Amino acid sequence: VATAYERLTAAAKQDLAGDAVSTALEKLVGLALTFLKTCKRTPLTSNVVGKSYFAFQPPRESGKLSRPVNDNLFSADLTERHLGRVVRGDLSALDAAKRAKVLYSTAMSYCAATDLLKEGDKKTPGTFFECLVGHLVAKSFGVNPKTAIEVLNLDLRTNLPTDYVFDLGAGRNKIHLPIKTSTRERVVQVWAHQRVLDGVYGMNRFRGLLVCLTETNMQRQTLSVVEVCLPDQWVLYQMFISQLHRVYYFDPPAKYASLATRYPFIQVKPFAAFFDEIEVLATAAPLA
Amino acid sequence: VATAYERLTAAAKQDLAGDAVSTALEKLVGLALTFLKTCKRTPLTSNVVGKSYFAFQPPRESGKLSRPVNDNLFSADLTERHLGRVVRGDLSALDAAKRAKVLYSTAMSYCAATDLLKEGDKKTPGTFFECLVGHLVAKSFGVNPKTAIEVLNLDLRTNLPTDYVFDLGAGRNKIHLPIKTSTRERVVQVWAHQRVLDGVYGMNRFRGLLVCLTETNMQRQTLSVVEVCLPDQWVLYQMFISQLHRVYYFDPPAKYASLATRYPFIQVKPFAAFFDEIEVLATAAPLA
């Protein structure tokens, strides 16, 4: 797994949209799923309405538990069957429910496996998730992102480090793609960076697409799961800092999904829906 | 030290400006300074022009090192002599150079001692620093802060959790006081929260005062110290997100201090200067 991870990050640095990344993802996720199939599952108490969770346990007893895994979204078998196409962003053969499952299981595989195989490693699951999402989005738009952009503003000339940004070419939108396994209080950074892009390059120039895995949090003592959501704060950020165009989740929390239907209408959707609106997102147009 | 720390945080929760916090700070800082006097000092290689640093080592060899301490700003003897007045915010007997020293040594005492006495404890030094700065500012303004404010905005009614905010009363400014031992990439949050306050309550209603300890970073292998500063990014945040009114440092990095003299003129100052401008900061007035 460690070698496959190194190959993935090296390939992603070279050419994020490239075939070598697809191959490395297929290998790494395959290994993680194979390992997870040997693991036991501990049911968790769900305090999230309509969702149930388990945690993986290593094959040999060790007291370790993975992060919570959504029971209805995780399917190793289904994912193994479609993995080759999924890591290439080809979801056309799958209906919405299956898309959600294979995407979630693909993303969760390495994260849950790492929880069991390594000690306190929070960094590599985040990097893996960034490679996965970045790869799928880059393949979908047919262009690689940058992680810094030039600022020229009167007497100011500097480079602004950013999350992934995509230039889709003349007459098309530019894309700002922050990626987080979960958000918590750090999420205000996303709106703040979007605002800097709006300020430097003009309003409605960069479409901000935030992609998140989940907002679950496990209480170790009670083996219970909650979703940590701050929808009122998101409303204030969307009203007063900047406007994100989409927020995609691999496992959408209901509290955020419902923001799509009330002012200021933050469009929170399953990540599977991204693949149906690539062209809409790319096309420069006035906001609806 | 652990008991004195508990007493401080309990007192701070009750009445941040109160005498019990002064007493608890005096006790805790006194203990930390006494301990540090028994410690050895390892000189560090400074890669910061004009500053030299050392790290404390425990009395008995253990391989542990404290965070870097600025040689010219740390004086246990001077600080012990004036500690009773310093923790009460009474710096009138001291000239600017001595103020800077006693403030820095007071703040650094518990942080450096904790680096040696505890394992990987990043939380309590941050909380201690927040209590110290919050206490001195609350005493100076003669009012306790809140950490959440009510938002009423047409059909929106919610509570926004914030850093310390002070209501100085009718006809006077309100104060937004984020406090960080160091900033790094998280600092954009400060400008973002200031922008939400501007949006909800109106421009120039809350004066944003950011207070930081230092921006030093130590390379363990080479025992060398750098200051991690991103002045160009601060310029973009101040231009495009919101305007901070002051940034105070206990150990001001030259790269940030120089921002005060060029557009957009971010007013970075030593924290000692705060005590000379309390009335100016409190008085509602158009921005100069």
mmCIF file of N, CA, C and O in Angstrom, chain A residues 90-172:
data_model
loop_
_atom_site.group_PDB
_atom_site.id
_atom_site.type_symbol
_atom_site.label_atom_id
_atom_site.label_comp_id
_atom_site.label_asym_id
_atom_site.label_seq_id
_atom_site.Cartn_x
_atom_site.Cartn_y
_atom_site.Cartn_z
ATOM 1 N N ASP A 90 -15.461 7.293 -15.695
ATOM 2 C CA ASP A 90 -16.511 6.797 -16.583
ATOM 3 C C ASP A 90 -17.592 6.107 -15.755
ATOM 4 O O ASP A 90 -17.475 4.934 -15.387
ATOM 5 N N LEU A 91 -18.657 6.840 -15.459
ATOM 6 C CA LEU A 91 -19.721 6.315 -14.607
ATOM 7 C C LEU A 91 -20.997 6.073 -15.398
ATOM 8 O O LEU A 91 -22.074 5.834 -14.833
ATOM 9 N N SER A 92 -20.866 6.115 -16.740
ATOM 10 C CA SER A 92 -22.061 6.091 -17.585
ATOM 11 C C SER A 92 -22.866 4.795 -17.437
ATOM 12 O O SER A 92 -24.081 4.793 -17.615
ATOM 13 N N ALA A 93 -22.187 3.691 -17.079
ATOM 14 C CA ALA A 93 -22.901 2.407 -16.985
ATOM 15 C C ALA A 93 -23.725 2.277 -15.707
ATOM 16 O O ALA A 93 -24.489 1.323 -15.558
ATOM 17 N N LEU A 94 -23.569 3.238 -14.779
ATOM 18 C CA LEU A 94 -24.158 3.088 -13.446
ATOM 19 C C LEU A 94 -25.293 4.070 -13.194
ATOM 20 O O LEU A 94 -25.195 5.238 -13.580
ATOM 21 N N ASP A 95 -26.354 3.605 -12.520
ATOM 22 C CA ASP A 95 -27.415 4.527 -12.130
ATOM 23 C C ASP A 95 -26.958 5.345 -10.913
ATOM 24 O O ASP A 95 -25.901 5.099 -10.342
ATOM 25 N N ALA A 96 -27.774 6.318 -10.509
ATOM 26 C CA ALA A 96 -27.362 7.282 -9.487
ATOM 27 C C ALA A 96 -26.975 6.604 -8.176
ATOM 28 O O ALA A 96 -25.958 6.957 -7.548
ATOM 29 N N ALA A 97 -27.748 5.619 -7.739
ATOM 30 C CA ALA A 97 -27.477 4.967 -6.461
ATOM 31 C C ALA A 97 -26.141 4.220 -6.504
ATOM 32 O O ALA A 97 -25.337 4.289 -5.573
ATOM 33 N N LYS A 98 -25.896 3.519 -7.612
ATOM 34 C CA LYS A 98 -24.633 2.779 -7.734
ATOM 35 C C LYS A 98 -23.431 3.715 -7.869
ATOM 36 O O LYS A 98 -22.356 3.456 -7.345
ATOM 37 N N ARG A 99 -23.630 4.822 -8.591
ATOM 38 C CA ARG A 99 -22.559 5.816 -8.692
ATOM 39 C C ARG A 99 -22.131 6.310 -7.315
ATOM 40 O O ARG A 99 -20.950 6.397 -7.009
ATOM 41 N N ALA A 100 -23.140 6.645 -6.514
ATOM 42 C CA ALA A 100 -22.849 7.144 -5.168
ATOM 43 C C ALA A 100 -22.055 6.105 -4.384
ATOM 44 O O ALA A 100 -21.094 6.431 -3.677
ATOM 45 N N LYS A 101 -22.443 4.828 -4.522
ATOM 46 C CA LYS A 101 -21.755 3.760 -3.789
ATOM 47 C C LYS A 101 -20.309 3.570 -4.240
ATOM 48 O O LYS A 101 -19.404 3.477 -3.411
ATOM 49 N N VAL A 102 -20.099 3.478 -5.544
ATOM 50 C CA VAL A 102 -18.731 3.201 -5.985
ATOM 51 C C VAL A 102 -17.819 4.408 -5.719
ATOM 52 O O VAL A 102 -16.644 4.230 -5.367
ATOM 53 N N LEU A 103 -18.353 5.601 -5.846
ATOM 54 C CA LEU A 103 -17.529 6.778 -5.553
ATOM 55 C C LEU A 103 -17.169 6.809 -4.068
ATOM 56 O O LEU A 103 -16.012 7.014 -3.690
ATOM 57 N N TYR A 104 -18.169 6.600 -3.214
ATOM 58 C CA TYR A 104 -17.923 6.619 -1.774
ATOM 59 C C TYR A 104 -16.954 5.514 -1.363
ATOM 60 O O TYR A 104 -16.001 5.750 -0.605
ATOM 61 N N SER A 105 -17.171 4.312 -1.874
ATOM 62 C CA SER A 105 -16.316 3.187 -1.482
ATOM 63 C C SER A 105 -14.886 3.387 -1.973
ATOM 64 O O SER A 105 -13.926 3.031 -1.279
ATOM 65 N N THR A 106 -14.744 3.943 -3.177
ATOM 66 C CA THR A 106 -13.412 4.228 -3.700
ATOM 67 C C THR A 106 -12.687 5.216 -2.790
ATOM 68 O O THR A 106 -11.541 5.000 -2.394
ATOM 69 N N ALA A 107 -13.380 6.301 -2.428
ATOM 70 C CA ALA A 107 -12.748 7.324 -1.595
ATOM 71 C C ALA A 107 -12.464 6.800 -0.191
ATOM 72 O O ALA A 107 -11.424 7.086 0.400
ATOM 73 N N MET A 108 -13.405 6.018 0.353
ATOM 74 C CA MET A 108 -13.272 5.573 1.734
ATOM 75 C C MET A 108 -12.242 4.458 1.886
ATOM 76 O O MET A 108 -11.647 4.302 2.959
ATOM 77 N N SER A 109 -12.002 3.695 0.810
ATOM 78 C CA SER A 109 -11.136 2.514 0.901
ATOM 79 C C SER A 109 -9.774 2.826 1.516
ATOM 80 O O SER A 109 -9.403 2.272 2.550
ATOM 81 N N TYR A 110 -9.034 3.727 0.866
ATOM 82 C CA TYR A 110 -7.689 4.019 1.356
ATOM 83 C C TYR A 110 -7.734 4.689 2.730
ATOM 84 O O TYR A 110 -6.896 4.419 3.594
ATOM 85 N N CYS A 111 -8.746 5.561 2.948
ATOM 86 C CA CYS A 111 -8.841 6.276 4.231
ATOM 87 C C CYS A 111 -9.042 5.294 5.375
ATOM 88 O O CYS A 111 -8.340 5.340 6.392
ATOM 89 N N ALA A 112 -10.007 4.383 5.229
ATOM 90 C CA ALA A 112 -10.297 3.430 6.306
ATOM 91 C C ALA A 112 -9.131 2.458 6.496
ATOM 92 O O ALA A 112 -8.762 2.121 7.630
ATOM 93 N N ALA A 113 -8.525 2.012 5.387
ATOM 94 C CA ALA A 113 -7.384 1.093 5.492
ATOM 95 C C ALA A 113 -6.231 1.765 6.232
ATOM 96 O O ALA A 113 -5.574 1.149 7.077
ATOM 97 N N THR A 114 -5.981 3.033 5.933
ATOM 98 C CA THR A 114 -4.881 3.749 6.577
ATOM 99 C C THR A 114 -5.130 3.927 8.074
ATOM 100 O O THR A 114 -4.194 3.872 8.874
ATOM 101 N N ASP A 115 -6.390 4.146 8.446
ATOM 102 C CA ASP A 115 -6.710 4.243 9.882
ATOM 103 C C ASP A 115 -6.237 3.004 10.631
ATOM 104 O O ASP A 115 -5.825 3.080 11.788
ATOM 105 N N LEU A 116 -6.296 1.854 9.962
ATOM 106 C CA LEU A 116 -5.913 0.598 10.621
ATOM 107 C C LEU A 116 -4.431 0.273 10.453
ATOM 108 O O LEU A 116 -3.823 -0.311 11.342
ATOM 109 N N LEU A 117 -3.849 0.653 9.312
ATOM 110 C CA LEU A 117 -2.480 0.243 9.006
ATOM 111 C C LEU A 117 -1.441 1.201 9.557
ATOM 112 O O LEU A 117 -0.290 0.828 9.760
ATOM 113 N N LYS A 118 -1.837 2.463 9.793
ATOM 114 C CA LYS A 118 -0.854 3.439 10.272
ATOM 115 C C LYS A 118 -1.332 4.087 11.558
ATOM 116 O O LYS A 118 -2.506 4.026 11.903
ATOM 117 N N GLU A 119 -0.381 4.715 12.233
ATOM 118 C CA GLU A 119 -0.658 5.311 13.537
ATOM 119 C C GLU A 119 -0.847 6.823 13.378
ATOM 120 O O GLU A 119 0.097 7.536 13.016
ATOM 121 N N GLY A 120 -2.063 7.309 13.646
ATOM 122 C CA GLY A 120 -2.279 8.766 13.660
ATOM 123 C C GLY A 120 -1.942 9.454 12.359
ATOM 124 O O GLY A 120 -1.498 10.596 12.354
ATOM 125 N N ASP A 121 -2.111 8.760 11.224
ATOM 126 C CA ASP A 121 -1.805 9.365 9.934
ATOM 127 C C ASP A 121 -3.041 10.075 9.396
ATOM 128 O O ASP A 121 -3.970 9.459 8.895
ATOM 129 N N LYS A 122 -3.052 11.400 9.528
ATOM 130 C CA LYS A 122 -4.173 12.161 8.988
ATOM 131 C C LYS A 122 -3.839 12.745 7.626
ATOM 132 O O LYS A 122 -4.708 13.203 6.905
ATOM 133 N N LYS A 123 -2.540 12.761 7.298
ATOM 134 C CA LYS A 123 -2.116 13.485 6.112
ATOM 135 C C LYS A 123 -2.371 12.693 4.831
ATOM 136 O O LYS A 123 -2.947 13.215 3.879
ATOM 137 N N THR A 124 -1.941 11.406 4.802
ATOM 138 C CA THR A 124 -2.025 10.696 3.521
ATOM 139 C C THR A 124 -3.472 10.442 3.076
ATOM 140 O O THR A 124 -3.729 10.497 1.873
ATOM 141 N N PRO A 125 -4.446 10.186 3.979
ATOM 142 C CA PRO A 125 -5.825 10.089 3.478
ATOM 143 C C PRO A 125 -6.294 11.391 2.808
ATOM 144 O O PRO A 125 -6.969 11.359 1.779
ATOM 145 N N GLY A 126 -5.909 12.530 3.381
ATOM 146 C CA GLY A 126 -6.268 13.818 2.779
ATOM 147 C C GLY A 126 -5.650 13.988 1.405
ATOM 148 O O GLY A 126 -6.314 14.446 0.461
ATOM 149 N N THR A 127 -4.381 13.607 1.286
ATOM 150 C CA THR A 127 -3.694 13.734 -0.001
ATOM 151 C C THR A 127 -4.282 12.767 -1.033
ATOM 152 O O THR A 127 -4.487 13.126 -2.197
ATOM 153 N N PHE A 128 -4.555 11.542 -0.597
ATOM 154 C CA PHE A 128 -5.188 10.563 -1.485
ATOM 155 C C PHE A 128 -6.519 11.103 -2.015
ATOM 156 O O PHE A 128 -6.810 11.040 -3.224
ATOM 157 N N PHE A 129 -7.339 11.644 -1.101
ATOM 158 C CA PHE A 129 -8.659 12.131 -1.493
ATOM 159 C C PHE A 129 -8.532 13.295 -2.484
ATOM 160 O O PHE A 129 -9.287 13.399 -3.454
ATOM 161 N N GLU A 130 -7.530 14.134 -2.250
ATOM 162 C CA GLU A 130 -7.279 15.253 -3.146
ATOM 163 C C GLU A 130 -6.873 14.758 -4.538
ATOM 164 O O GLU A 130 -7.334 15.284 -5.557
ATOM 165 N N CYS A 131 -6.023 13.722 -4.581
ATOM 166 C CA CYS A 131 -5.609 13.139 -5.865
ATOM 167 C C CYS A 131 -6.804 12.531 -6.589
ATOM 168 O O CYS A 131 -6.977 12.717 -7.801
ATOM 169 N N LEU A 132 -7.635 11.796 -5.849
ATOM 170 C CA LEU A 132 -8.785 11.140 -6.458
ATOM 171 C C LEU A 132 -9.743 12.162 -7.076
ATOM 172 O O LEU A 132 -10.096 12.078 -8.263
ATOM 173 N N VAL A 133 -10.147 13.135 -6.265
ATOM 174 C CA VAL A 133 -11.113 14.128 -6.746
ATOM 175 C C VAL A 133 -10.493 14.996 -7.838
ATOM 176 O O VAL A 133 -11.105 15.251 -8.885
ATOM 177 N N GLY A 134 -9.244 15.435 -7.585
ATOM 178 C CA GLY A 134 -8.559 16.260 -8.580
ATOM 179 C C GLY A 134 -8.450 15.544 -9.915
ATOM 180 O O GLY A 134 -8.671 16.135 -10.984
ATOM 181 N N HIS A 135 -8.128 14.257 -9.865
ATOM 182 C CA HIS A 135 -7.983 13.445 -11.079
ATOM 183 C C HIS A 135 -9.316 13.359 -11.836
ATOM 184 O O HIS A 135 -9.370 13.584 -13.058
ATOM 185 N N LEU A 136 -10.385 13.032 -11.114
ATOM 186 C CA LEU A 136 -11.686 12.872 -11.776
ATOM 187 C C LEU A 136 -12.164 14.188 -12.390
ATOM 188 O O LEU A 136 -12.701 14.225 -13.499
ATOM 189 N N VAL A 137 -11.954 15.282 -11.658
ATOM 190 C CA VAL A 137 -12.389 16.593 -12.172
ATOM 191 C C VAL A 137 -11.508 17.023 -13.349
ATOM 192 O O VAL A 137 -12.011 17.528 -14.362
ATOM 193 N N ALA A 138 -10.202 16.809 -13.228
ATOM 194 C CA ALA A 138 -9.292 17.191 -14.310
ATOM 195 C C ALA A 138 -9.604 16.396 -15.583
ATOM 196 O O ALA A 138 -9.604 16.936 -16.696
ATOM 197 N N LYS A 139 -9.863 15.101 -15.427
ATOM 198 C CA LYS A 139 -10.239 14.269 -16.582
ATOM 199 C C LYS A 139 -11.540 14.767 -17.187
ATOM 200 O O LYS A 139 -11.696 14.832 -18.410
ATOM 201 N N SER A 140 -12.504 15.140 -16.327
ATOM 202 C CA SER A 140 -13.803 15.589 -16.805
ATOM 203 C C SER A 140 -13.699 16.882 -17.602
ATOM 204 O O SER A 140 -14.380 17.059 -18.607
ATOM 205 N N PHE A 141 -12.858 17.799 -17.121
ATOM 206 C CA PHE A 141 -12.702 19.074 -17.829
ATOM 207 C C PHE A 141 -11.642 18.985 -18.928
ATOM 208 O O PHE A 141 -11.491 19.912 -19.728
ATOM 209 N N GLY A 142 -10.875 17.902 -18.934
ATOM 210 C CA GLY A 142 -9.850 17.730 -19.965
ATOM 211 C C GLY A 142 -8.688 18.683 -19.838
ATOM 212 O O GLY A 142 -8.040 19.027 -20.830
ATOM 213 N N VAL A 143 -8.394 19.117 -18.597
ATOM 214 C CA VAL A 143 -7.275 20.046 -18.422
ATOM 215 C C VAL A 143 -6.730 19.883 -16.998
ATOM 216 O O VAL A 143 -7.476 19.553 -16.077
ATOM 217 N N ASN A 144 -5.426 20.068 -16.850
ATOM 218 C CA ASN A 144 -4.816 19.976 -15.519
ATOM 219 C C ASN A 144 -4.935 21.293 -14.760
ATOM 220 O O ASN A 144 -4.902 22.364 -15.373
ATOM 221 N N PRO A 145 -5.052 21.211 -13.441
ATOM 222 C CA PRO A 145 -5.144 22.436 -12.628
ATOM 223 C C PRO A 145 -3.774 23.007 -12.292
ATOM 224 O O PRO A 145 -2.757 22.346 -12.453
ATOM 225 N N LYS A 146 -3.789 24.219 -11.799
ATOM 226 C CA LYS A 146 -2.608 24.814 -11.171
ATOM 227 C C LYS A 146 -2.885 24.970 -9.680
ATOM 228 O O LYS A 146 -4.037 24.886 -9.249
ATOM 229 N N THR A 147 -1.845 25.228 -8.899
ATOM 230 C CA THR A 147 -2.036 25.451 -7.464
ATOM 231 C C THR A 147 -1.484 26.814 -7.042
ATOM 232 O O THR A 147 -1.237 27.068 -5.869
ATOM 233 N N ALA A 148 -1.274 27.682 -8.017
ATOM 234 C CA ALA A 148 -0.875 29.064 -7.716
ATOM 235 C C ALA A 148 -1.239 29.895 -8.923
ATOM 236 O O ALA A 148 -1.177 29.410 -10.056
ATOM 237 N N ILE A 149 -1.666 31.124 -8.707
ATOM 238 C CA ILE A 149 -1.944 31.971 -9.857
ATOM 239 C C ILE A 149 -1.288 33.322 -9.676
ATOM 240 O O ILE A 149 -1.044 33.783 -8.562
ATOM 241 N N GLU A 150 -0.999 33.941 -10.821
ATOM 242 C CA GLU A 150 -0.293 35.209 -10.821
ATOM 243 C C GLU A 150 -1.270 36.337 -10.545
ATOM 244 O O GLU A 150 -2.372 36.367 -11.092
ATOM 245 N N VAL A 151 -0.851 37.230 -9.692
ATOM 246 C CA VAL A 151 -1.660 38.415 -9.414
ATOM 247 C C VAL A 151 -0.928 39.643 -9.932
ATOM 248 O O VAL A 151 0.226 39.878 -9.565
ATOM 249 N N LEU A 152 -1.558 40.379 -10.815
ATOM 250 C CA LEU A 152 -1.002 41.649 -11.300
ATOM 251 C C LEU A 152 -2.057 42.692 -11.017
ATOM 252 O O LEU A 152 -3.160 42.638 -11.572
ATOM 253 N N ASN A 153 -1.765 43.644 -10.129
ATOM 254 C CA ASN A 153 -2.800 44.582 -9.715
ATOM 255 C C ASN A 153 -2.139 45.914 -9.423
ATOM 256 O O ASN A 153 -1.584 46.120 -8.347
ATOM 257 N N LEU A 154 -2.159 46.819 -10.412
ATOM 258 C CA LEU A 154 -1.440 48.089 -10.298
ATOM 259 C C LEU A 154 0.029 47.800 -9.957
ATOM 260 O O LEU A 154 0.687 47.095 -10.693
ATOM 261 N N ASP A 155 0.504 48.251 -8.804
ATOM 262 C CA ASP A 155 1.916 48.038 -8.474
ATOM 263 C C ASP A 155 2.175 46.710 -7.762
ATOM 264 O O ASP A 155 3.287 46.431 -7.341
ATOM 265 N N LEU A 156 1.153 45.888 -7.619
ATOM 266 C CA LEU A 156 1.316 44.609 -6.922
ATOM 267 C C LEU A 156 1.525 43.479 -7.934
ATOM 268 O O LEU A 156 0.778 43.351 -8.896
ATOM 269 N N ARG A 157 2.556 42.707 -7.750
ATOM 270 C CA ARG A 157 2.814 41.554 -8.617
ATOM 271 C C ARG A 157 3.289 40.425 -7.723
ATOM 272 O O ARG A 157 4.347 40.522 -7.105
ATOM 273 N N THR A 158 2.483 39.369 -7.613
ATOM 274 C CA THR A 158 2.848 38.287 -6.702
ATOM 275 C C THR A 158 2.178 36.999 -7.146
ATOM 276 O O THR A 158 1.355 36.999 -8.071
ATOM 277 N N ASN A 159 2.564 35.896 -6.523
ATOM 278 C CA ASN A 159 1.911 34.626 -6.777
ATOM 279 C C ASN A 159 1.046 34.251 -5.593
ATOM 280 O O ASN A 159 1.505 34.294 -4.456
ATOM 281 N N LEU A 160 -0.194 33.905 -5.847
ATOM 282 C CA LEU A 160 -1.102 33.494 -4.789
ATOM 283 C C LEU A 160 -1.227 31.969 -4.814
ATOM 284 O O LEU A 160 -1.734 31.407 -5.787
ATOM 285 N N PRO A 161 -0.756 31.285 -3.761
ATOM 286 C CA PRO A 161 -0.965 29.831 -3.706
ATOM 287 C C PRO A 161 -2.453 29.569 -3.506
ATOM 288 O O PRO A 161 -3.109 30.256 -2.727
ATOM 289 N N THR A 162 -3.006 28.608 -4.215
ATOM 290 C CA THR A 162 -4.433 28.334 -4.127
ATOM 291 C C THR A 162 -4.663 26.831 -4.027
ATOM 292 O O THR A 162 -3.738 26.035 -4.171
ATOM 293 N N ASP A 163 -5.906 26.439 -3.762
ATOM 294 C CA ASP A 163 -6.325 25.081 -4.044
ATOM 295 C C ASP A 163 -6.259 24.915 -5.564
ATOM 296 O O ASP A 163 -5.929 25.845 -6.286
ATOM 297 N N TYR A 164 -6.624 23.731 -6.044
ATOM 298 C CA TYR A 164 -6.618 23.519 -7.498
ATOM 299 C C TYR A 164 -7.465 24.592 -8.200
ATOM 300 O O TYR A 164 -8.610 24.836 -7.814
ATOM 301 N N VAL A 165 -6.913 25.214 -9.223
ATOM 302 C CA VAL A 165 -7.688 26.099 -10.097
ATOM 303 C C VAL A 165 -7.505 25.649 -11.541
ATOM 304 O O VAL A 165 -6.399 25.291 -11.954
ATOM 305 N N PHE A 166 -8.607 25.646 -12.288
ATOM 306 C CA PHE A 166 -8.607 25.165 -13.673
ATOM 307 C C PHE A 166 -8.944 26.325 -14.604
ATOM 308 O O PHE A 166 -9.910 27.043 -14.371
ATOM 309 N N ASP A 167 -8.157 26.475 -15.639
ATOM 310 C CA ASP A 167 -8.460 27.434 -16.692
ATOM 311 C C ASP A 167 -9.004 26.644 -17.876
ATOM 312 O O ASP A 167 -8.260 25.930 -18.547
ATOM 313 N N LEU A 168 -10.305 26.760 -18.131
ATOM 314 C CA LEU A 168 -10.935 25.938 -19.168
ATOM 315 C C LEU A 168 -10.837 26.586 -20.546
ATOM 316 O O LEU A 168 -11.381 26.066 -21.508
ATOM 317 N N GLY A 169 -10.152 27.715 -20.632
ATOM 318 C CA GLY A 169 -9.924 28.328 -21.928
ATOM 319 C C GLY A 169 -10.844 29.499 -22.192
ATOM 320 O O GLY A 169 -11.756 29.790 -21.406
ATOM 321 N N ALA A 170 -10.609 30.154 -23.326
ATOM 322 C CA ALA A 170 -11.328 31.385 -23.665
ATOM 323 C C ALA A 170 -12.838 31.141 -23.709
ATOM 324 O O ALA A 170 -13.303 30.127 -24.235
ATOM 325 N N GLY A 171 -13.604 32.064 -23.133
ATOM 326 C CA GLY A 171 -15.063 31.986 -23.214
ATOM 327 C C GLY A 171 -15.678 30.934 -22.319
ATOM 328 O O GLY A 171 -16.889 30.717 -22.344
ATOM 329 N N ARG A 172 -14.860 30.259 -21.517
ATOM 330 C CA ARG A 172 -15.387 29.278 -20.578
ATOM 331 C C ARG A 172 -15.017 29.692 -19.151
ATOM 332 O O ARG A 172 -14.174 30.551 -18.940
#
